[in-house]
Short mmCIF file of C-alpha atoms and ligand atoms in Angstrom, two decimals:
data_model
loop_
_atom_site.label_atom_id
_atom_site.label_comp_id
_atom_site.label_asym_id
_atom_site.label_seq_id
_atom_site.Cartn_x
_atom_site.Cartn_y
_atom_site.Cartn_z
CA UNK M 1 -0.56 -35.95 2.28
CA UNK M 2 -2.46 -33.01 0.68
CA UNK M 3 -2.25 -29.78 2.58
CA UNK M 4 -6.50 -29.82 2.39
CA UNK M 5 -6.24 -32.31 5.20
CA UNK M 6 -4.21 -30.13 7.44
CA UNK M 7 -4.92 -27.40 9.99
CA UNK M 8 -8.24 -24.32 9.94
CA UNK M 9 -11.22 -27.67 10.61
CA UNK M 10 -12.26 -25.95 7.56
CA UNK M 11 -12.34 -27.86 4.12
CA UNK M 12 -10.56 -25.06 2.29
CA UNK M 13 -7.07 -24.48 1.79
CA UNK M 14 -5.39 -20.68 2.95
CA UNK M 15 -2.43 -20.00 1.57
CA UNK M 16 -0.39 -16.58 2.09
CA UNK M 17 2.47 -14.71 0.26
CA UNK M 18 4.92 -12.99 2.05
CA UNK M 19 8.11 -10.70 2.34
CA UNK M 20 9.59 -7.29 2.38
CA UNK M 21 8.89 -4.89 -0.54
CA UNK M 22 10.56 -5.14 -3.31
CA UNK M 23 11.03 -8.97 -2.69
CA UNK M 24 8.63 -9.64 -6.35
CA UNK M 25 5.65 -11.92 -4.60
CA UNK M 26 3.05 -9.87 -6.20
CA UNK M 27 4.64 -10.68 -9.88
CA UNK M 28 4.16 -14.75 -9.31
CA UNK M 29 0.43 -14.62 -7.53
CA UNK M 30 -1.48 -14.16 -10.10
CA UNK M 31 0.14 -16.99 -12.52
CA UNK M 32 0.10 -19.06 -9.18
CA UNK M 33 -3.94 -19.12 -8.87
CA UNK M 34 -4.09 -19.72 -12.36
CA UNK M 35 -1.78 -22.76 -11.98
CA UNK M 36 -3.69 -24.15 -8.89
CA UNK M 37 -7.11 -23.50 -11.17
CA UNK M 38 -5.50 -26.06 -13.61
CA UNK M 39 -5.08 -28.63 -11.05
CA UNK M 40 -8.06 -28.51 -8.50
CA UNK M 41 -10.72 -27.48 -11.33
CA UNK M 42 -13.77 -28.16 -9.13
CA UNK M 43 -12.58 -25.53 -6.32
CA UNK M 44 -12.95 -21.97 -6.76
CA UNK M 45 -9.95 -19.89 -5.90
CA UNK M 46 -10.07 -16.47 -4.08
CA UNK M 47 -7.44 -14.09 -4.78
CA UNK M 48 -7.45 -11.40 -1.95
CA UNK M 49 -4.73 -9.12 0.24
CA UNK M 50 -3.98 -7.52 3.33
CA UNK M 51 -4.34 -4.48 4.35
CA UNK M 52 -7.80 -4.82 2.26
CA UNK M 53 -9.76 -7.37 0.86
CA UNK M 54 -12.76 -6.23 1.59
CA UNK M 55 -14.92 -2.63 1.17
CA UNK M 56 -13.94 -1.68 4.65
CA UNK M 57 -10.50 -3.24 4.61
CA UNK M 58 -9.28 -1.11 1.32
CA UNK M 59 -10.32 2.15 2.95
CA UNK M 60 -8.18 1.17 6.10
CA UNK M 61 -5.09 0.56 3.28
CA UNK M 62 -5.92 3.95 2.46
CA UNK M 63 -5.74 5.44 5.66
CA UNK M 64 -2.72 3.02 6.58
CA UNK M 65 -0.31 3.05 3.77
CA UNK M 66 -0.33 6.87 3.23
CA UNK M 67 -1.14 8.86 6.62
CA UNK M 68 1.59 9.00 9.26
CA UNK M 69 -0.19 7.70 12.83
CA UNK M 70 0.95 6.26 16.27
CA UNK M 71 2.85 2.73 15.88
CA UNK M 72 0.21 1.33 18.00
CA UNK M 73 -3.12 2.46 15.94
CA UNK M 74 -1.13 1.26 12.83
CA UNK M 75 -0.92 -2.06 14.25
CA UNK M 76 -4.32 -1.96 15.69
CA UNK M 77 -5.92 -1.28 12.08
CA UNK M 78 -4.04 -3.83 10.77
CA UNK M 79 -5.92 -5.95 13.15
CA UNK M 80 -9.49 -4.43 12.93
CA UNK M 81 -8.86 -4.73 8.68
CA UNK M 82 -8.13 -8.67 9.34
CA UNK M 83 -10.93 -9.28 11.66
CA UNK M 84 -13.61 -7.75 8.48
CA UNK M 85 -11.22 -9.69 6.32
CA UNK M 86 -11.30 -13.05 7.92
CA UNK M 87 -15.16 -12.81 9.06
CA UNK M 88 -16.63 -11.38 5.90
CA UNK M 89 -13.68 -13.28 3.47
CA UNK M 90 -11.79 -15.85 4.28
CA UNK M 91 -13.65 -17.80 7.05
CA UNK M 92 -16.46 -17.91 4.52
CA UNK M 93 -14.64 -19.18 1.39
CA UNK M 94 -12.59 -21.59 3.88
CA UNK M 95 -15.62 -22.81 5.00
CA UNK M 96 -16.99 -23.24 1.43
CA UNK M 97 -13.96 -25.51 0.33
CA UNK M 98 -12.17 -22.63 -1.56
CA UNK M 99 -8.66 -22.29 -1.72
CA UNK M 100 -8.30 -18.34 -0.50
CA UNK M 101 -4.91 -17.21 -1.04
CA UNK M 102 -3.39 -13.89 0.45
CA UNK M 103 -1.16 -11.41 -0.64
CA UNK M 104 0.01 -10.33 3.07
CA UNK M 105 -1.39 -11.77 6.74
CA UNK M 106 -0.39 -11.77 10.10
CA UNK M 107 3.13 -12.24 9.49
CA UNK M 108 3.55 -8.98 7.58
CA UNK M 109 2.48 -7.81 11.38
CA UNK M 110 5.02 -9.03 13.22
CA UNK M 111 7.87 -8.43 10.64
CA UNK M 112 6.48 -4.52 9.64
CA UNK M 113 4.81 -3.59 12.85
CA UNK M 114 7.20 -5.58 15.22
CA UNK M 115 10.44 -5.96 13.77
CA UNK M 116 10.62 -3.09 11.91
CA UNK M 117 8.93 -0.89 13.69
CA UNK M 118 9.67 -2.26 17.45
CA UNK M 119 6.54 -2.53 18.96
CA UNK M 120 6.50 -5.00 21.42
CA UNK M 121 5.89 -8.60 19.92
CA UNK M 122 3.90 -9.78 22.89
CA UNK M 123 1.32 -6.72 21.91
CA UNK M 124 1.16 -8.74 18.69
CA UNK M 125 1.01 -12.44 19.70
CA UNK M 126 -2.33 -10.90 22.12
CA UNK M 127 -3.71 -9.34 18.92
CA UNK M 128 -3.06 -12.63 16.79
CA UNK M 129 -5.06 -14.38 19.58
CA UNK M 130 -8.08 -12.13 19.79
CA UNK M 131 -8.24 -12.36 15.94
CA UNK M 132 -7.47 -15.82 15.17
CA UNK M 133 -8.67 -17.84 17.66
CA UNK M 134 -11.41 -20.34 17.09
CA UNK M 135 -13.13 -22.90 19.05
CA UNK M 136 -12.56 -25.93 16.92
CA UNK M 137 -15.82 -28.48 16.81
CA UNK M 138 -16.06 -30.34 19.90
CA UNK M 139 -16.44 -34.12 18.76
CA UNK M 140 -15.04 -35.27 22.15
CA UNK M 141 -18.49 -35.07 24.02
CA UNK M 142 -16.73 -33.07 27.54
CA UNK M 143 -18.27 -29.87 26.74
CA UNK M 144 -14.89 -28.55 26.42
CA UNK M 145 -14.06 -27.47 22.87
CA UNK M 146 -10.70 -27.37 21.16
CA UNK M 147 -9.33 -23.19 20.81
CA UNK M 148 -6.69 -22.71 17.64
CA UNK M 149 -5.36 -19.75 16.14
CA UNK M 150 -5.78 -19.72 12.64
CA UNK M 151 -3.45 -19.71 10.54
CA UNK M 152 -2.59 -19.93 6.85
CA UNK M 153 -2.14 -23.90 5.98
CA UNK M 154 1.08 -22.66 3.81
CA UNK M 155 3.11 -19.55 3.52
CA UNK M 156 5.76 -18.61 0.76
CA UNK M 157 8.22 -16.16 2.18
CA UNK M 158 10.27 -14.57 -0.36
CA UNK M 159 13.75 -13.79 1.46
CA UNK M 160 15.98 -11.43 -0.34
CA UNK M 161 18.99 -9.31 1.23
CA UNK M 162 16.64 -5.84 2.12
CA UNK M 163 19.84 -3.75 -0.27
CA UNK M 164 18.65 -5.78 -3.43
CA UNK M 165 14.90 -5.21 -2.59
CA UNK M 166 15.87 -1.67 -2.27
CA UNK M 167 17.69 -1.48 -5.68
CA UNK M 168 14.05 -3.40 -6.97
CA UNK M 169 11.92 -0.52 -5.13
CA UNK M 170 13.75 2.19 -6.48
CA UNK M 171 12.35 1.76 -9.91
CA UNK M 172 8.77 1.80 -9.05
CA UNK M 173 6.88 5.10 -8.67
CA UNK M 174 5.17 7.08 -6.02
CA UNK M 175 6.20 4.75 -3.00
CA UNK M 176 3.98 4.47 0.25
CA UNK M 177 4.80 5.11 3.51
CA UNK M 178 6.59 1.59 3.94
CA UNK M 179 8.09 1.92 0.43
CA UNK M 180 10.02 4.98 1.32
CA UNK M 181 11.67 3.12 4.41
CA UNK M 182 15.41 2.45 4.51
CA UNK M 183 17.03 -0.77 4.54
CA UNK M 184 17.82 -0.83 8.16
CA UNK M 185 14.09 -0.75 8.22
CA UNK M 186 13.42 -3.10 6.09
CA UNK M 187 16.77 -5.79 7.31
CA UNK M 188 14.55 -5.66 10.51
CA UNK M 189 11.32 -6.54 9.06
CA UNK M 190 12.93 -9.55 7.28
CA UNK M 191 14.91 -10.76 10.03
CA UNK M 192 11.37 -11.02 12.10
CA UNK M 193 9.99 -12.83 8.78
CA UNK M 194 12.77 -15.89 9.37
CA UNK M 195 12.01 -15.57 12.97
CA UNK M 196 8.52 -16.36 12.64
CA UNK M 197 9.19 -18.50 10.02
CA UNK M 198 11.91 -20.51 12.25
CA UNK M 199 9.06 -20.98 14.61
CA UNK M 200 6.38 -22.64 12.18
CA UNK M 201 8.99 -24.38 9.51
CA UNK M 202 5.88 -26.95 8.82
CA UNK M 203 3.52 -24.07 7.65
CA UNK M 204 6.55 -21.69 5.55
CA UNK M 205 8.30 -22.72 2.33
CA UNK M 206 11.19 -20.19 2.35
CA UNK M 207 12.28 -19.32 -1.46
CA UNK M 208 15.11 -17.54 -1.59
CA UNK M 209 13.87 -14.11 -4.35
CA UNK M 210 17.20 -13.21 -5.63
CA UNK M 211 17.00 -16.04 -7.59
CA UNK M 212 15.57 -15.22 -11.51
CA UNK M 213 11.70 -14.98 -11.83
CA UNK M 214 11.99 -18.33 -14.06
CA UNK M 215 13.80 -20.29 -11.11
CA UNK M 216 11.29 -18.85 -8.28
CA UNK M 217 8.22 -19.45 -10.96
CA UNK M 218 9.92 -23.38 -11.08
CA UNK M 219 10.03 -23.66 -7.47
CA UNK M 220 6.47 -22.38 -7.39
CA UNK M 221 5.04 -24.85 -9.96
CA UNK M 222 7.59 -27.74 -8.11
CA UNK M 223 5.49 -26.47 -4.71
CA UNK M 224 2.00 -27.03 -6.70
CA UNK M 225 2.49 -30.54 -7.28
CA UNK M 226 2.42 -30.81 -3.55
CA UNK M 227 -0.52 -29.31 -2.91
P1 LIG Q 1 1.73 -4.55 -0.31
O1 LIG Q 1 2.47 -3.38 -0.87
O2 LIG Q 1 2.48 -5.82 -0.39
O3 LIG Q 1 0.33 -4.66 -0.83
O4 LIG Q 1 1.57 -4.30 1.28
C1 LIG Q 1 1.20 -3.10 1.80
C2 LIG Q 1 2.17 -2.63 2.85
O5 LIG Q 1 1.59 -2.83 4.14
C3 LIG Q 1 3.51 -3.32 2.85
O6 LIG Q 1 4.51 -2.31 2.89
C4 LIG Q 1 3.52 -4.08 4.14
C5 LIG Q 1 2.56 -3.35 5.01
N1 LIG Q 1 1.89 -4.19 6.02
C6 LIG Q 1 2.16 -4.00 7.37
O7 LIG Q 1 2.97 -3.14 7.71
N2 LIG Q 1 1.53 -4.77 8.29
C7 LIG Q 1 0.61 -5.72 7.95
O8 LIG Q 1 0.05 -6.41 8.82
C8 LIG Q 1 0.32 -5.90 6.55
C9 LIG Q 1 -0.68 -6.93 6.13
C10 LIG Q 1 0.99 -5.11 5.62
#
């Protein structure tokens, strides 16, 4: 079954990247789109990321990944940045039949904010609802329409042990707030990742990102053909 007949009662396809930094997602996006522009030449495909993806979402990754603020606001801008993103971004190009893909959604939430931060994951699952939730066209003629939370139709978590990750950040320059975290940190945020993704195994493809960049860019191409 293609994944354009799944979830969103949109006729798009959202897909999202995920992981902890240093895990390499952001080297295989970019070949990715141009992979799913070979196949599906007729759709256009929308390359965007949280924090940002739009005017007002960037300045918020401004203010988020370099100024030190309460746990709470952090998460809350998160939020307010995904509400302009999905309203002004996404929910458009969804509705348009474009295949939107994300560097970063919710789930970077709940692993960064929640697990590695603490904050209280039923703070989160409240915010998920007030920002995701749609009322789904009601074709069933009771007046009462159909409320989902939207979610990404597929997400690729890269999983990697948060030491190795670390050994990967330390050779990139001038790290952000998050970069400059310590592995403790950052074991927390992935351990909420496989939570999450433990919870929704039919929307997740796990890939495990010690492996080489030629095996993961295989398993990537292998995960195309699917689409
Ligand atoms: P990036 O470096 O992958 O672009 O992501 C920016 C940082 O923001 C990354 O360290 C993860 C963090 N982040 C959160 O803490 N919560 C969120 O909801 C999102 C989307 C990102």
């Amino acid at each position: 079954m293609s994944l354009f007949t799944q979830s969103n009662n949109a006729p798009g396809l959202f897909i999202s990247f995920e992981g902890i930094d240093g895990a390499g997602k952001s080297t295989h996006i970019q070949a990715f789109a141009d992979e799913l522009v070979k196949k599906y030449p007729k759709h256009e495909i929308v390359l965007t990321r949280e924090p940002g993806g739009t005017a007002l979402g960037e300045k918020l990754r401004e203010i988020l990944l370099h100024h030190p603020m309460h746990l709470e606001t952090e998460a809350l801008l998160m939020f307010a940045a995904r509400r302009e993103h999905l309203a002004t971004v996404i929910e458009p190009a969804l509705a348009e039949g474009k295949i939107l893909i994300s560097d970063r959604f919710t789930d970077a939430s709940f692993a960064y904010q929640g697990g590695g931060r603490g904050l209280d994951l039923a703070k989160l699952y409240e915010l998920e609802v007030w920002v995701q939730m749609r009322l789904a066209n009601n074709d069933s003629g009771d007046g009462a329409g159909k409320r989902y939370v939207l979610q990404p139709d597929l997400t690729f978590l890269f999983d990697l042990p948060s030491e190795t990750a670390e050994s990967r950040r330390s050779a990139a320059r001038d790290p952000d707030k998050f970069e400059q975290l310590n592995t403790d940190f950052f074991e927390k945020v992935r351990l909420e990742y496989l939570r999450r993704a433990q919870d929704d195994a039919a929307r997740f493809h796990l890939i495990d990102a010690s492996q080489s960049k030629e095996v993961i860019w295989k398993i990537l191409q292998e995960a195309i053909s699917n689409i």
